[in-house]
C-alpha positions as a printed NumPy array, in Angstrom:
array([[ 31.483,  31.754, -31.895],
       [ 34.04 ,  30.61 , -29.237],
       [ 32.789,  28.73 , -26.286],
       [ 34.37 ,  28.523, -22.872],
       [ 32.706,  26.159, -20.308],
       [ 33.435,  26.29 , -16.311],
       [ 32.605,  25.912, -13.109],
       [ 33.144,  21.853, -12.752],
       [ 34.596,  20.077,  -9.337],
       [ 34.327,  18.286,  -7.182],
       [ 31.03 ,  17.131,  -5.281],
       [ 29.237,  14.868,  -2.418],
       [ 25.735,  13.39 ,  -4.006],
       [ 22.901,  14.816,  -3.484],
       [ 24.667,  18.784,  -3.631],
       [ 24.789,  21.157,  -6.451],
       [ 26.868,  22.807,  -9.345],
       [ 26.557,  25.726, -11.663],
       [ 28.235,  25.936, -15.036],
       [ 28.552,  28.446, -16.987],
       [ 29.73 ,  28.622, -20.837],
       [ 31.036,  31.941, -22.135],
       [ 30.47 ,  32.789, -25.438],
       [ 32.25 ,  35.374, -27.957],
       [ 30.77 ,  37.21 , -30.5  ],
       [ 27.951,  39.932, -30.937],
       [ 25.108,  37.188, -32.363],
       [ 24.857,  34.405, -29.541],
       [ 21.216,  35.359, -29.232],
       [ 20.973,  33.643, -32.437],
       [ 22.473,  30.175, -31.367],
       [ 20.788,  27.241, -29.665],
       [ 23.471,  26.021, -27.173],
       [ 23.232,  22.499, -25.771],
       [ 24.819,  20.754, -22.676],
       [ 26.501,  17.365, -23.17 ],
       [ 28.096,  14.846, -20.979],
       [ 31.006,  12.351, -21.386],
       [ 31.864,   9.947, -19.275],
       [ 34.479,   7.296, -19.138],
       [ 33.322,   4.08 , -21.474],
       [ 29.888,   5.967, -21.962],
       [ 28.735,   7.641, -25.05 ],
       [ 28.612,  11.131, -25.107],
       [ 25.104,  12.107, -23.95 ],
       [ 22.917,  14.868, -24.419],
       [ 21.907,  17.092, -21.114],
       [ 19.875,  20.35 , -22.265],
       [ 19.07 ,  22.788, -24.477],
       [ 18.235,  26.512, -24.607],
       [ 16.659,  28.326, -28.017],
       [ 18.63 ,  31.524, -28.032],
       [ 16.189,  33.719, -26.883],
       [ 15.737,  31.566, -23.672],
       [ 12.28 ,  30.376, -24.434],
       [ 12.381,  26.905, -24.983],
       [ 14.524,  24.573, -22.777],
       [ 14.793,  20.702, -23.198],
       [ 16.37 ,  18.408, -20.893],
       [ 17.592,  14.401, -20.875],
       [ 15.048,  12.416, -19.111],
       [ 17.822,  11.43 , -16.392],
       [ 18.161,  15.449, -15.225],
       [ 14.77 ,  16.777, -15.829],
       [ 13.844,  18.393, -11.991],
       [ 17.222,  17.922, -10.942],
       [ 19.007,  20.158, -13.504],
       [ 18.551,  23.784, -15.086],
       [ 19.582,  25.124, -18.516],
       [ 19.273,  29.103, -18.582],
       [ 20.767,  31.99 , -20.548],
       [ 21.978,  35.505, -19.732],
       [ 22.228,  37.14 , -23.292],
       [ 23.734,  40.484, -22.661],
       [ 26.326,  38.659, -20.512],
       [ 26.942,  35.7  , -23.391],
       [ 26.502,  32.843, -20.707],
       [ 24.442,  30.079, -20.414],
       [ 24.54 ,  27.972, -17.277],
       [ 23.749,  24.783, -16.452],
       [ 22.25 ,  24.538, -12.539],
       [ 22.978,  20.972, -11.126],
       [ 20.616,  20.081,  -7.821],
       [ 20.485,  16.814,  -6.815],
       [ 23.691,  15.467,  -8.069],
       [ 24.312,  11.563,  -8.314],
       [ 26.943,   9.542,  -8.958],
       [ 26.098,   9.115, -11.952],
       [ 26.338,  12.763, -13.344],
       [ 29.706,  12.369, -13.003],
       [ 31.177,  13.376, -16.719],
       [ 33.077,  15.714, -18.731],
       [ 30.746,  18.284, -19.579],
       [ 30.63 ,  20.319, -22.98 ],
       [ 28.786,  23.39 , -24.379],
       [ 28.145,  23.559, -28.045],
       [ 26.319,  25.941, -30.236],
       [ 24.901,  26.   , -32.993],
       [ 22.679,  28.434, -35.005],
       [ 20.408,  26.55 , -37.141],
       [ 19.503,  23.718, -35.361],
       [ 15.752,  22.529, -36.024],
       [ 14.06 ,  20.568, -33.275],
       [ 14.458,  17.348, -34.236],
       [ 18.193,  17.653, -33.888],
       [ 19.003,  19.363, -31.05 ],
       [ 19.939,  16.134, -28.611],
       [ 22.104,  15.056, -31.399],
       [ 25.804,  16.315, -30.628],
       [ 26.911,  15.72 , -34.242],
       [ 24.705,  18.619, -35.28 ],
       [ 26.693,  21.367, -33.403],
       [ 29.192,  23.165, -34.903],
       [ 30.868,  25.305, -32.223],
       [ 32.003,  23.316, -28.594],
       [ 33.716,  24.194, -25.935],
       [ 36.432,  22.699, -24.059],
       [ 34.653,  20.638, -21.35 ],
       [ 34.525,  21.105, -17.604],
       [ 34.976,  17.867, -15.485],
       [ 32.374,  16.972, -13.018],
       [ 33.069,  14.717, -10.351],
       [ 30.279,  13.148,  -7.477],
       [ 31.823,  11.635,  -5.027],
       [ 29.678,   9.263,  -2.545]])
């Protein structure tokens, strides 16, 4: 499966971002796809998760009620809603898949085996 993540910019704190992450291919129902975050002399970090058939959603401690993770399957697209932003979601965000992910793995980024190029998020004071 190819992956292409969008919809990063520019922000004040406190507003909001979507992004999306197009997917390829006729099974992405069947992949988990995760949100991850990189930012400049951080680790990368997990964000969220979303079981392919949209039931089950897991987010980072440091987003949950601020951010989103949902899935569109007959479009291919997950998104990532972003309320609340702080400075400190500023990051290079990445979608990966993956298809076989069991739970305990899923906030591990070395357990994904498809990513997409990253979209650059940037909260401005």
């Amino acid at each position: 499966v190819q992956l292409q993540a969008s919809g990063g910019g520019l922000v004040q704190a406190g507003g909001s971002l979507r992004l999306s992450c197009a997917a390829s291919g006729r099974t992405f129902r069947r992949y988990t796809v995760g949100w991850f975050r990189h930012a400049p002399g951080k680790e990368r970090e997990f964000v969220a998760a979303i079981r392919g058939n949209g039931g089950a959603t897991y987010h980072a401690d440091s987003v949950k009620g601020r951010f989103t993770m949902s899935r569109d399957n007959d479009k291919n697209t997950v998104y990532l809603q972003m309320n609340s932003l702080k400075l400190e979601d500023t990051a290079v965000y990445y979608c990966a898949a993956d298809s076989q992910l069991i739970l305990s793995s899923i906030r591990e980024w070395s357990h994904y085996d498809y990513w997409g190029q990253g979209t650059l998020v940037t909260v401005s004071s």
